[in-house]
PDB file of C-alpha atoms and ligand atoms in Angstrom:
ATOM      1  CA  UNK H1339       3.799 -20.124  37.503  1.00 50.00           C
ATOM      2  CA  UNK H1340       0.704 -18.366  36.424  1.00 53.00           C
ATOM      3  CA  UNK H1341       2.236 -15.092  37.387  1.00 65.00           C
ATOM      4  CA  UNK H1342       5.376 -15.847  35.334  1.00 72.00           C
ATOM      5  CA  UNK H1343       3.290 -16.651  32.294  1.00 69.00           C
ATOM      6  CA  UNK H1344       1.329 -13.404  32.882  1.00 67.00           C
ATOM      7  CA  UNK H1345       4.572 -11.413  33.050  1.00 69.00           C
ATOM      8  CA  UNK H1346       6.011 -12.992  29.901  1.00 67.00           C
ATOM      9  CA  UNK H1347       2.764 -12.294  27.994  1.00 64.00           C
ATOM     10  CA  UNK H1348       2.849  -8.596  29.172  1.00 61.00           C
ATOM     11  CA  UNK H1349       6.434  -8.334  28.143  1.00 62.00           C
ATOM     12  CA  UNK H1350       5.798  -9.789  24.676  1.00 60.00           C
ATOM     13  CA  UNK H1351       2.903  -7.212  24.329  1.00 56.00           C
ATOM     14  CA  UNK H1352       5.138  -4.381  25.292  1.00 57.00           C
ATOM     15  CA  UNK H1353       7.672  -5.441  22.712  1.00 57.00           C
ATOM     16  CA  UNK H1354       5.066  -5.674  20.049  1.00 54.00           C
ATOM     17  CA  UNK H1355       3.930  -2.241  21.131  1.00 51.00           C
ATOM     18  CA  UNK H1356       7.233  -0.888  19.879  1.00 65.00           C
ATOM     19  CA  UNK H1357       6.536  -2.188  16.435  1.00 76.00           C
ATOM     20  CA  UNK H1358       5.579   0.580  13.902  1.00 86.00           C
ATOM     21  CA  UNK H1359       4.133  -0.594  10.543  1.00 94.00           C
ATOM     22  CA  UNK H1360       5.683   0.719   7.360  1.00 95.00           C
ATOM     23  CA  UNK H1361       3.068   2.456   5.389  1.00 96.00           C
ATOM     24  CA  UNK H1362       3.331   2.108   1.612  1.00 97.00           C
ATOM     25  CA  UNK H1363       1.096   4.011  -0.874  1.00 97.00           C
ATOM     26  CA  UNK H1364       0.463   2.139  -4.240  1.00 97.00           C
ATOM     27  CA  UNK H1365      -0.300   4.922  -6.784  1.00 96.00           C
ATOM     28  CA  UNK H1366      -0.305   5.447 -10.597  1.00 95.00           C
ATOM     29  CA  UNK H1367      -0.968   8.141 -13.086  1.00 93.00           C
ATOM     30  CA  UNK H1368      -3.162   6.206 -15.401  1.00 90.00           C
ATOM     31  CA  UNK H1369      -5.894   3.794 -14.202  1.00 90.00           C
ATOM     32  CA  UNK H1370      -5.958   0.095 -15.053  1.00 92.00           C
ATOM     33  CA  UNK H1371      -2.223  -0.518 -14.759  1.00 96.00           C
ATOM     34  CA  UNK H1372      -2.506  -3.195 -12.169  1.00 96.00           C
ATOM     35  CA  UNK H1373      -2.276  -1.365  -8.937  1.00 96.00           C
ATOM     36  CA  UNK H1374      -4.969  -3.433  -7.054  1.00 95.00           C
ATOM     37  CA  UNK H1375      -3.804  -6.753  -8.360  1.00 97.00           C
ATOM     38  CA  UNK H1376      -0.343  -5.967  -7.384  1.00 98.00           C
ATOM     39  CA  UNK H1377      -1.370  -4.713  -3.933  1.00 98.00           C
ATOM     40  CA  UNK H1378      -3.164  -7.877  -3.092  1.00 97.00           C
ATOM     41  CA  UNK H1379      -0.625 -10.328  -4.483  1.00 98.00           C
ATOM     42  CA  UNK H1380       2.166  -8.316  -2.998  1.00 98.00           C
ATOM     43  CA  UNK H1381       0.471  -8.419   0.371  1.00 98.00           C
ATOM     44  CA  UNK H1382      -0.063 -12.226   0.178  1.00 98.00           C
ATOM     45  CA  UNK H1383       3.588 -12.799  -0.838  1.00 98.00           C
ATOM     46  CA  UNK H1384       4.761 -10.656   2.198  1.00 98.00           C
ATOM     47  CA  UNK H1385       2.561 -12.730   4.382  1.00 98.00           C
ATOM     48  CA  UNK H1386       4.134 -15.913   3.125  1.00 97.00           C
ATOM     49  CA  UNK H1387       7.342 -14.369   4.386  1.00 97.00           C
ATOM     50  CA  UNK H1388       5.883 -14.082   7.869  1.00 96.00           C
ATOM     51  CA  UNK H1389       4.955 -10.468   7.584  1.00 97.00           C
ATOM     52  CA  UNK H1390       1.691  -9.062   8.923  1.00 97.00           C
ATOM     53  CA  UNK H1391       0.007  -6.970   6.264  1.00 98.00           C
ATOM     54  CA  UNK H1392      -3.172  -4.831   6.170  1.00 97.00           C
ATOM     55  CA  UNK H1393      -4.551  -3.349   2.913  1.00 96.00           C
ATOM     56  CA  UNK H1394      -6.528  -0.123   3.012  1.00 93.00           C
ATOM     57  CA  UNK H1395      -8.663   0.301  -0.111  1.00 92.00           C
ATOM     58  CA  UNK H1396      -8.777   3.912  -0.807  1.00 87.00           C
ATOM     59  CA  UNK H1397      -9.746   3.978  -4.521  1.00 80.00           C
ATOM     60  CA  UNK H1398     -12.911   6.011  -3.940  1.00 67.00           C
ATOM     61  CA  UNK H1399     -15.787   4.906  -6.078  1.00 64.00           C
ATOM     62  CA  UNK H1400     -13.652   2.483  -7.846  1.00 62.00           C
ATOM     63  CA  UNK H1401     -12.522   0.475  -4.884  1.00 60.00           C
ATOM     64  CA  UNK H1402     -12.435  -3.122  -5.859  1.00 81.00           C
ATOM     65  CA  UNK H1403     -10.072  -4.957  -3.689  1.00 87.00           C
ATOM     66  CA  UNK H1404     -13.116  -6.906  -2.330  1.00 87.00           C
ATOM     67  CA  UNK H1405     -14.299  -7.925  -5.776  1.00 88.00           C
ATOM     68  CA  UNK H1406     -10.674  -9.152  -6.689  1.00 90.00           C
ATOM     69  CA  UNK H1407     -10.859 -11.390  -3.533  1.00 89.00           C
ATOM     70  CA  UNK H1408     -14.433 -12.493  -4.037  1.00 88.00           C
ATOM     71  CA  UNK H1409     -15.676 -10.838  -0.872  1.00 87.00           C
ATOM     72  CA  UNK H1410     -18.285  -8.387   0.065  1.00 86.00           C
ATOM     73  CA  UNK H1411     -17.299  -6.180   3.058  1.00 80.00           C
ATOM     74  CA  UNK H1412     -19.772  -5.672   5.855  1.00 82.00           C
ATOM     75  CA  UNK H1413     -18.140  -2.504   7.059  1.00 86.00           C
ATOM     76  CA  UNK H1414     -16.215   0.452   5.617  1.00 86.00           C
ATOM     77  CA  UNK H1415     -13.884   3.069   6.863  1.00 85.00           C
ATOM     78  CA  UNK H1416     -16.895   5.399   7.220  1.00 84.00           C
ATOM     79  CA  UNK H1417     -18.468   3.240   9.790  1.00 86.00           C
ATOM     80  CA  UNK H1418     -15.516   3.954  12.084  1.00 84.00           C
ATOM     81  CA  UNK H1419     -16.944   7.363  12.769  1.00 81.00           C
ATOM     82  CA  UNK H1420     -20.538   6.745  12.155  1.00 78.00           C
ATOM     83  CA  UNK H1421     -20.648   4.113  14.854  1.00 72.00           C
ATOM     84  CA  UNK H1422     -17.701   4.984  16.840  1.00 76.00           C
ATOM     85  CA  UNK H1423     -16.410   1.468  16.250  1.00 85.00           C
ATOM     86  CA  UNK H1424     -12.856   0.295  16.966  1.00 89.00           C
ATOM     87  CA  UNK H1425     -10.676   0.213  13.849  1.00 91.00           C
ATOM     88  CA  UNK H1426     -10.181  -3.513  14.438  1.00 91.00           C
ATOM     89  CA  UNK H1427     -13.907  -3.980  13.984  1.00 92.00           C
ATOM     90  CA  UNK H1428     -13.877  -2.784  10.421  1.00 92.00           C
ATOM     91  CA  UNK H1429     -11.043  -5.094   9.350  1.00 95.00           C
ATOM     92  CA  UNK H1430     -12.301  -7.750   6.962  1.00 94.00           C
ATOM     93  CA  UNK H1431     -10.518 -10.941   6.184  1.00 94.00           C
ATOM     94  CA  UNK H1432      -9.864 -12.203   2.500  1.00 95.00           C
ATOM     95  CA  UNK H1433      -8.106 -15.311   1.222  1.00 95.00           C
ATOM     96  CA  UNK H1434      -5.451 -16.610   3.462  1.00 96.00           C
ATOM     97  CA  UNK H1435      -6.881 -14.317   6.170  1.00 95.00           C
ATOM     98  CA  UNK H1436      -5.512 -11.356   4.411  1.00 97.00           C
ATOM     99  CA  UNK H1437      -6.615  -8.169   6.421  1.00 96.00           C
ATOM    100  CA  UNK H1438      -8.135  -5.253   4.560  1.00 95.00           C
ATOM    101  CA  UNK H1439     -10.240  -2.201   5.200  1.00 93.00           C
ATOM    102  CA  UNK H1440     -12.858  -1.193   2.659  1.00 90.00           C
ATOM    103  CA  UNK H1441     -12.447   2.553   2.282  1.00 83.00           C
ATOM    104  CA  UNK H1442     -15.912   3.499   1.085  1.00 74.00           C
ATOM    105  CA  UNK H1443     -15.712   7.313   0.561  1.00 70.00           C
ATOM    106  CA  UNK H1444     -12.854   7.116   3.218  1.00 65.00           C
ATOM    107  CA  UNK H1445     -10.266   9.489   1.629  1.00 75.00           C
ATOM    108  CA  UNK H1446     -12.322  12.628   1.300  1.00 76.00           C
ATOM    109  CA  UNK H1447     -13.796  11.701   4.706  1.00 78.00           C
ATOM    110  CA  UNK H1448     -10.487  11.917   6.372  1.00 82.00           C
ATOM    111  CA  UNK H1449      -9.971  15.391   5.095  1.00 82.00           C
ATOM    112  CA  UNK H1450     -13.400  16.561   6.457  1.00 83.00           C
ATOM    113  CA  UNK H1451     -12.817  15.306  10.035  1.00 84.00           C
ATOM    114  CA  UNK H1452     -12.921  17.851  12.805  1.00 88.00           C
ATOM    115  CA  UNK H1453     -10.182  17.956  15.467  1.00 89.00           C
ATOM    116  CA  UNK H1454     -11.953  15.522  17.836  1.00 89.00           C
ATOM    117  CA  UNK H1455     -12.667  12.940  15.150  1.00 88.00           C
ATOM    118  CA  UNK H1456      -9.278  13.139  13.697  1.00 90.00           C
ATOM    119  CA  UNK H1457      -7.749  12.503  17.110  1.00 90.00           C
ATOM    120  CA  UNK H1458     -10.093   9.457  17.337  1.00 90.00           C
ATOM    121  CA  UNK H1459      -8.765   8.263  13.928  1.00 90.00           C
ATOM    122  CA  UNK H1460      -5.156   8.930  14.950  1.00 91.00           C
ATOM    123  CA  UNK H1461      -5.410   6.849  18.120  1.00 91.00           C
ATOM    124  CA  UNK H1462      -7.129   4.020  16.291  1.00 91.00           C
ATOM    125  CA  UNK H1463      -4.648   4.084  13.331  1.00 92.00           C
ATOM    126  CA  UNK H1464      -1.731   4.173  15.829  1.00 91.00           C
ATOM    127  CA  UNK H1465      -3.130   1.027  17.391  1.00 90.00           C
ATOM    128  CA  UNK H1466      -3.050  -0.643  13.951  1.00 91.00           C
ATOM    129  CA  UNK H1467       0.429   0.334  13.292  1.00 93.00           C
ATOM    130  CA  UNK H1468       1.578  -1.784  16.352  1.00 92.00           C
ATOM    131  CA  UNK H1469      -0.067  -4.992  15.001  1.00 93.00           C
ATOM    132  CA  UNK H1470       1.111  -4.886  11.477  1.00 96.00           C
ATOM    133  CA  UNK H1471       4.494  -4.815   9.720  1.00 95.00           C
ATOM    134  CA  UNK H1472       3.128  -3.272   6.530  1.00 97.00           C
ATOM    135  CA  UNK H1473       0.075  -1.135   5.726  1.00 97.00           C
ATOM    136  CA  UNK H1474      -0.598  -0.801   2.081  1.00 98.00           C
ATOM    137  CA  UNK H1475      -2.787   1.982   0.622  1.00 95.00           C
ATOM    138  CA  UNK H1476      -4.480   1.001  -2.653  1.00 95.00           C
ATOM    139  CA  UNK H1477      -4.891   4.537  -4.196  1.00 93.00           C
ATOM    140  CA  UNK H1478      -7.118   5.697  -7.029  1.00 86.00           C
ATOM    141  CA  UNK H1479      -5.331   6.604 -10.309  1.00 87.00           C
ATOM    142  CA  UNK H1480      -4.242  10.113 -10.771  1.00 84.00           C
ATOM    143  CA  UNK H1481      -3.389  13.027  -8.512  1.00 86.00           C
ATOM    144  CA  UNK H1482      -5.942  14.905  -6.566  1.00 87.00           C
ATOM    145  CA  UNK H1483      -5.006  17.288  -3.747  1.00 88.00           C
ATOM    146  CA  UNK H1484      -6.233  14.761  -1.040  1.00 87.00           C
ATOM    147  CA  UNK H1485      -4.734  11.851  -2.574  1.00 90.00           C
ATOM    148  CA  UNK H1486      -1.324  13.670  -2.807  1.00 93.00           C
ATOM    149  CA  UNK H1487      -1.494  14.589   0.784  1.00 92.00           C
ATOM    150  CA  UNK H1488      -2.239  11.026   1.647  1.00 90.00           C
ATOM    151  CA  UNK H1489       0.500   9.396  -0.508  1.00 95.00           C
ATOM    152  CA  UNK H1490       3.248  11.737   0.479  1.00 94.00           C
ATOM    153  CA  UNK H1491       2.320  11.013   4.193  1.00 94.00           C
ATOM    154  CA  UNK H1492       3.267   7.348   3.761  1.00 96.00           C
ATOM    155  CA  UNK H1493       6.819   6.122   4.407  1.00 95.00           C
ATOM    156  CA  UNK H1494       7.074   5.090   0.808  1.00 96.00           C
ATOM    157  CA  UNK H1495       5.288   5.416  -2.590  1.00 97.00           C
ATOM    158  CA  UNK H1496       5.220   2.712  -5.115  1.00 98.00           C
ATOM    159  CA  UNK H1497       4.261   4.089  -8.571  1.00 98.00           C
ATOM    160  CA  UNK H1498       3.072   1.527 -10.963  1.00 98.00           C
ATOM    161  CA  UNK H1499       3.364   1.991 -14.642  1.00 98.00           C
ATOM    162  CA  UNK H1500       3.301  -0.263 -17.832  1.00 98.00           C
ATOM    163  CA  UNK H1501       5.798   0.175 -20.679  1.00 97.00           C
ATOM    164  CA  UNK H1502       3.169   2.010 -22.662  1.00 96.00           C
ATOM    165  CA  UNK H1503       4.015   5.646 -23.393  1.00 95.00           C
ATOM    166  CA  UNK H1504       0.634   6.966 -22.081  1.00 95.00           C
ATOM    167  CA  UNK H1505       1.118   5.185 -18.811  1.00 95.00           C
ATOM    168  CA  UNK H1506       4.778   6.375 -18.535  1.00 96.00           C
ATOM    169  CA  UNK H1507       3.971   9.970 -18.987  1.00 96.00           C
ATOM    170  CA  UNK H1508       1.084   9.786 -16.589  1.00 96.00           C
ATOM    171  CA  UNK H1509       3.487   7.985 -14.097  1.00 97.00           C
ATOM    172  CA  UNK H1510       5.909  10.859 -14.687  1.00 97.00           C
ATOM    173  CA  UNK H1511       3.275  13.400 -13.876  1.00 97.00           C
ATOM    174  CA  UNK H1512       2.477  11.554 -10.731  1.00 97.00           C
ATOM    175  CA  UNK H1513       6.188  11.520  -9.601  1.00 98.00           C
ATOM    176  CA  UNK H1514       6.519  15.211 -10.432  1.00 98.00           C
ATOM    177  CA  UNK H1515       3.577  16.090  -8.062  1.00 97.00           C
ATOM    178  CA  UNK H1516       5.042  13.884  -5.373  1.00 97.00           C
ATOM    179  CA  UNK H1517       8.466  15.349  -5.639  1.00 97.00           C
ATOM    180  CA  UNK H1518       7.069  18.848  -5.515  1.00 96.00           C
ATOM    181  CA  UNK H1519       5.130  17.999  -2.458  1.00 94.00           C
ATOM    182  CA  UNK H1520       7.895  16.204  -0.521  1.00 93.00           C
ATOM    183  CA  UNK H1521      11.363  15.687  -1.857  1.00 93.00           C
ATOM    184  CA  UNK H1522      12.289  13.368   0.888  1.00 93.00           C
ATOM    185  CA  UNK H1523       9.587  10.735  -0.019  1.00 95.00           C
ATOM    186  CA  UNK H1524      11.142   7.475  -1.222  1.00 96.00           C
ATOM    187  CA  UNK H1525       9.665   6.506  -4.538  1.00 97.00           C
ATOM    188  CA  UNK H1526       9.791   2.952  -5.980  1.00 98.00           C
ATOM    189  CA  UNK H1527       8.838   2.059  -9.471  1.00 98.00           C
ATOM    190  CA  UNK H1528       6.881  -1.136 -10.419  1.00 98.00           C
ATOM    191  CA  UNK H1529       6.999  -1.773 -14.202  1.00 98.00           C
ATOM    192  CA  UNK H1530       3.942  -4.091 -14.836  1.00 98.00           C
ATOM    193  CA  UNK H1531       2.920  -5.994 -17.876  1.00 98.00           C
ATOM    194  CA  UNK H1532       6.358  -5.922 -19.437  1.00 98.00           C
ATOM    195  CA  UNK H1533       7.164  -8.091 -22.394  1.00 96.00           C
ATOM    196  CA  UNK H1534      10.311  -9.273 -20.661  1.00 95.00           C
ATOM    197  CA  UNK H1535      12.772  -8.262 -17.904  1.00 94.00           C
ATOM    198  CA  UNK H1536      14.932  -6.386 -20.299  1.00 96.00           C
ATOM    199  CA  UNK H1537      11.996  -4.373 -21.752  1.00 96.00           C
ATOM    200  CA  UNK H1538      10.961  -3.501 -18.188  1.00 97.00           C
ATOM    201  CA  UNK H1539      14.425  -2.310 -17.060  1.00 97.00           C
ATOM    202  CA  UNK H1540      14.524  -0.156 -20.245  1.00 96.00           C
ATOM    203  CA  UNK H1541      11.250   1.405 -19.299  1.00 97.00           C
ATOM    204  CA  UNK H1542      12.455   2.019 -15.795  1.00 98.00           C
ATOM    205  CA  UNK H1543      15.839   3.585 -17.176  1.00 98.00           C
ATOM    206  CA  UNK H1544      13.919   5.970 -19.467  1.00 97.00           C
ATOM    207  CA  UNK H1545      11.595   7.062 -16.694  1.00 98.00           C
ATOM    208  CA  UNK H1546      14.439   7.457 -14.085  1.00 98.00           C
ATOM    209  CA  UNK H1547      16.499   9.545 -16.556  1.00 97.00           C
ATOM    210  CA  UNK H1548      13.665  12.177 -17.067  1.00 97.00           C
ATOM    211  CA  UNK H1549      13.106  12.238 -13.155  1.00 98.00           C
ATOM    212  CA  UNK H1550      16.748  12.867 -12.668  1.00 97.00           C
ATOM    213  CA  UNK H1551      17.067  15.470 -15.390  1.00 97.00           C
ATOM    214  CA  UNK H1552      13.877  17.430 -14.966  1.00 97.00           C
ATOM    215  CA  UNK H1553      13.002  16.930 -11.359  1.00 97.00           C
ATOM    216  CA  UNK H1554      16.514  16.434  -9.875  1.00 97.00           C
ATOM    217  CA  UNK H1555      15.104  13.504  -8.045  1.00 97.00           C
ATOM    218  CA  UNK H1556      15.764   9.837  -7.705  1.00 96.00           C
ATOM    219  CA  UNK H1557      13.464   6.864  -8.074  1.00 98.00           C
ATOM    220  CA  UNK H1558      14.436   3.129  -7.522  1.00 97.00           C
ATOM    221  CA  UNK H1559      13.237   0.117  -9.415  1.00 98.00           C
ATOM    222  CA  UNK H1560      11.083  -2.088  -7.158  1.00 98.00           C
ATOM    223  CA  UNK H1561      10.758  -4.610  -9.956  1.00 98.00           C
ATOM    224  CA  UNK H1562       9.307  -5.793 -13.204  1.00 98.00           C
ATOM    225  CA  UNK H1563       6.321  -8.022 -13.665  1.00 98.00           C
ATOM    226  CA  UNK H1564       5.566  -9.697 -16.931  1.00 98.00           C
ATOM    227  CA  UNK H1565       2.350  -9.367 -18.947  1.00 98.00           C
ATOM    228  CA  UNK H1566       0.740 -12.832 -18.182  1.00 98.00           C
ATOM    229  CA  UNK H1567      -2.774 -13.995 -18.919  1.00 98.00           C
ATOM    230  CA  UNK H1568      -2.820 -15.746 -15.602  1.00 98.00           C
ATOM    231  CA  UNK H1569      -3.646 -12.310 -14.043  1.00 98.00           C
ATOM    232  CA  UNK H1570      -6.842 -11.916 -16.123  1.00 97.00           C
ATOM    233  CA  UNK H1571      -7.808 -15.563 -15.480  1.00 97.00           C
ATOM    234  CA  UNK H1572      -7.364 -15.147 -11.757  1.00 97.00           C
ATOM    235  CA  UNK H1573      -9.341 -11.892 -11.846  1.00 95.00           C
ATOM    236  CA  UNK H1574     -12.281 -13.526 -13.698  1.00 95.00           C
ATOM    237  CA  UNK H1575     -12.255 -16.225 -10.870  1.00 95.00           C
ATOM    238  CA  UNK H1576     -12.064 -13.443  -8.265  1.00 94.00           C
ATOM    239  CA  UNK H1577      -8.925 -14.989  -6.894  1.00 96.00           C
ATOM    240  CA  UNK H1578      -5.491 -13.525  -6.340  1.00 97.00           C
ATOM    241  CA  UNK H1579      -3.061 -14.903  -8.853  1.00 98.00           C
ATOM    242  CA  UNK H1580      -0.453 -16.220  -6.434  1.00 98.00           C
ATOM    243  CA  UNK H1581      -3.336 -18.434  -5.074  1.00 98.00           C
ATOM    244  CA  UNK H1582      -4.856 -19.374  -8.321  1.00 97.00           C
ATOM    245  CA  UNK H1583      -1.613 -19.630 -10.378  1.00 97.00           C
ATOM    246  CA  UNK H1584       1.277 -20.046  -7.984  1.00 98.00           C
ATOM    247  CA  UNK H1585       3.597 -21.413 -10.798  1.00 98.00           C
ATOM    248  CA  UNK H1586       2.780 -18.893 -13.378  1.00 98.00           C
ATOM    249  CA  UNK H1587       5.439 -16.516 -14.623  1.00 98.00           C
ATOM    250  CA  UNK H1588       3.867 -13.573 -12.908  1.00 98.00           C
ATOM    251  CA  UNK H1589       3.804 -15.235  -9.515  1.00 98.00           C
ATOM    252  CA  UNK H1590       7.301 -16.387  -9.779  1.00 98.00           C
ATOM    253  CA  UNK H1591       8.456 -12.934 -10.665  1.00 98.00           C
ATOM    254  CA  UNK H1592       6.532 -11.496  -7.724  1.00 98.00           C
ATOM    255  CA  UNK H1593       8.153 -14.052  -5.421  1.00 98.00           C
ATOM    256  CA  UNK H1594      11.508 -12.810  -6.558  1.00 98.00           C
ATOM    257  CA  UNK H1595      10.374  -9.138  -6.192  1.00 98.00           C
ATOM    258  CA  UNK H1596       9.363  -9.735  -2.653  1.00 98.00           C
ATOM    259  CA  UNK H1597      12.446 -11.557  -1.726  1.00 97.00           C
ATOM    260  CA  UNK H1598      14.636  -8.724  -3.129  1.00 96.00           C
ATOM    261  CA  UNK H1599      12.474  -6.218  -1.396  1.00 97.00           C
ATOM    262  CA  UNK H1600      12.812  -7.736   1.979  1.00 96.00           C
ATOM    263  CA  UNK H1601      16.510  -8.211   1.651  1.00 93.00           C
ATOM    264  CA  UNK H1602      17.116  -4.530   0.820  1.00 87.00           C
ATOM    265  CA  UNK H1603      14.297  -2.988   2.735  1.00 66.00           C
ATOM    266  CA  UNK H1604      15.901  -0.925   5.456  1.00 65.00           C
ATOM    267  CA  UNK H1605      13.968   0.638   8.311  1.00 61.00           C
ATOM    268  CA  UNK H1606      12.096   3.767   7.378  1.00 57.00           C
ATOM    269  CA  UNK H1607      13.613   6.559   9.273  1.00 61.00           C
ATOM    270  CA  UNK H1608      11.169   9.411   8.701  1.00 69.00           C
ATOM    271  CA  UNK H1609      10.982  11.170  12.084  1.00 67.00           C
ATOM    272  CA  UNK H1610       7.236  11.684  11.806  1.00 78.00           C
ATOM    273  CA  UNK H1611       4.720   8.867  11.713  1.00 87.00           C
ATOM    274  CA  UNK H1612       2.124   8.651   8.980  1.00 91.00           C
ATOM    275  CA  UNK H1613      -0.699  10.183  10.914  1.00 90.00           C
ATOM    276  CA  UNK H1614       1.522  12.978  12.122  1.00 89.00           C
ATOM    277  CA  UNK H1615       2.401  13.902   8.615  1.00 89.00           C
ATOM    278  CA  UNK H1616      -1.159  13.579   7.420  1.00 90.00           C
ATOM    279  CA  UNK H1617      -2.425  15.694  10.282  1.00 89.00           C
ATOM    280  CA  UNK H1618      -0.478  18.624   9.022  1.00 86.00           C
ATOM    281  CA  UNK H1619      -2.312  18.497   5.684  1.00 85.00           C
ATOM    282  CA  UNK H1620      -5.619  18.004   7.124  1.00 86.00           C
ATOM    283  CA  UNK H1621      -5.543  21.066   9.336  1.00 84.00           C
ATOM    284  CA  UNK H1622      -3.458  23.207   6.985  1.00 76.00           C
ATOM    285  CA  UNK H1623      -6.125  23.384   4.419  1.00 67.00           C
TER     286      UNK H1623
HETATM  287  N1  ADP I1211       0.805  -8.424 -15.069  1.00 62.68           N
HETATM  288  C1  ADP I1211      -0.357  -8.383 -15.715  1.00 62.68           C
HETATM  289  N2  ADP I1211      -0.471  -9.171 -16.865  1.00 62.68           N
HETATM  290  C2  ADP I1211      -1.670  -9.087 -17.654  1.00 62.68           C
HETATM  291  N3  ADP I1211      -2.795  -8.452 -17.324  1.00 62.68           N
HETATM  292  C3  ADP I1211      -2.659  -7.618 -16.295  1.00 62.68           C
HETATM  293  C4  ADP I1211      -1.550  -7.593 -15.458  1.00 62.68           C
HETATM  294  N4  ADP I1211      -1.643  -6.644 -14.365  1.00 62.68           N
HETATM  295  C5  ADP I1211      -2.934  -6.299 -14.527  1.00 62.68           C
HETATM  296  N5  ADP I1211      -3.584  -6.826 -15.734  1.00 62.68           N
HETATM  297  C6  ADP I1211      -4.848  -6.546 -16.216  1.00 62.68           C
HETATM  298  O1  ADP I1211      -5.315  -5.156 -15.868  1.00 62.68           O
HETATM  299  C7  ADP I1211      -6.541  -5.089 -15.327  1.00 62.68           C
HETATM  300  C8  ADP I1211      -6.544  -4.021 -14.361  1.00 62.68           C
HETATM  301  O2  ADP I1211      -5.822  -4.226 -13.187  1.00 62.68           O
HETATM  302  P1  ADP I1211      -6.065  -3.533 -11.769  1.00 62.68           P
HETATM  303  O3  ADP I1211      -5.160  -4.143 -10.736  1.00 62.68           O
HETATM  304  O4  ADP I1211      -7.573  -3.588 -11.399  1.00 62.68           O
HETATM  305  O5  ADP I1211      -5.555  -2.042 -12.131  1.00 62.68           O
HETATM  306  P2  ADP I1211      -5.782  -0.741 -11.265  1.00 62.68           P
HETATM  307  O6  ADP I1211      -5.907  -1.134  -9.869  1.00 62.68           O
HETATM  308  O7  ADP I1211      -4.486  -0.035 -11.621  1.00 62.68           O
HETATM  309  O8  ADP I1211      -6.966   0.057 -11.916  1.00 62.68           O
HETATM  310  C9  ADP I1211      -6.704  -6.608 -14.619  1.00 62.68           C
HETATM  311  O9  ADP I1211      -7.964  -6.888 -14.507  1.00 62.68           O
HETATM  312  C10 ADP I1211      -5.893  -7.418 -15.662  1.00 62.68           C
HETATM  313  O10 ADP I1211      -6.784  -7.834 -16.681  1.00 62.68           O
HETATM  314 MG1   MG I1212      -7.543  -0.558  -8.481  1.00 62.68          MG
END
């Protein structure tokens, strides 16, 4: 009996080993458009649909995922190399046991790794991709060379914009950089802080039209989230809004967005894994 249980356990582990997390980079042209709030609440809502999710906070210097969750991380990504820790040891737990890694100065760090250290990062990261369904990268605003390498290595990018013209033009600039870097990267648009659904769709249509016309590329609408005071109130309490205000307009819209996302989300068929893509950029420089 004991043997059988052991065999079964091993088989399950093997099956789990075949899983590969989908990596999603959450980016924007302009800062303060709601990336981090979206990232946390999107993660929690995916978890409520039985998905395993990890957030990687990569907004260097401005990283604030921990503040939004009312936590102070003990470890950051940089400790992984300093103390040769396992990547599992630097995962922190937020509300509802949401897993996250505090980036520290992680992003620039990755691009400074030598071959040996990168190989270590690669094997540790590949371990992670086996235990999660989604790995979300909360990026800083704007496009630096390093952040563009990083975003375009992901399976998918979500570009967050508000309906404001300044946010839209900066969002367009971000999309332009990404398209130039890798035309095959799937790009989804989140219109945040919209007055209503129609206004949000209008914003998306305008953006999508210029992307088609001037970049000859396509972007898809991920969804529209309303401008809702519940977000600010939740931020002030250092609580994610889906926990603080589950019945609010923004929480309900997010619920719908995640439902649609899971229904239409097809397997990512990029032949290269995230780290394989990233590796090319790290050593190409
Ligand atoms: N849907 C929304 N409705 C109202 N206010 C929002 C919404 N999304 C974000 N905000 C406001 O914008 C601020 C910045 O959000 P944040 O997620 O930190 O942006 P970013 O990560 O893009 O810099 C929040 O503290 C909140 O006050
Ligand atoms: Mg942020």
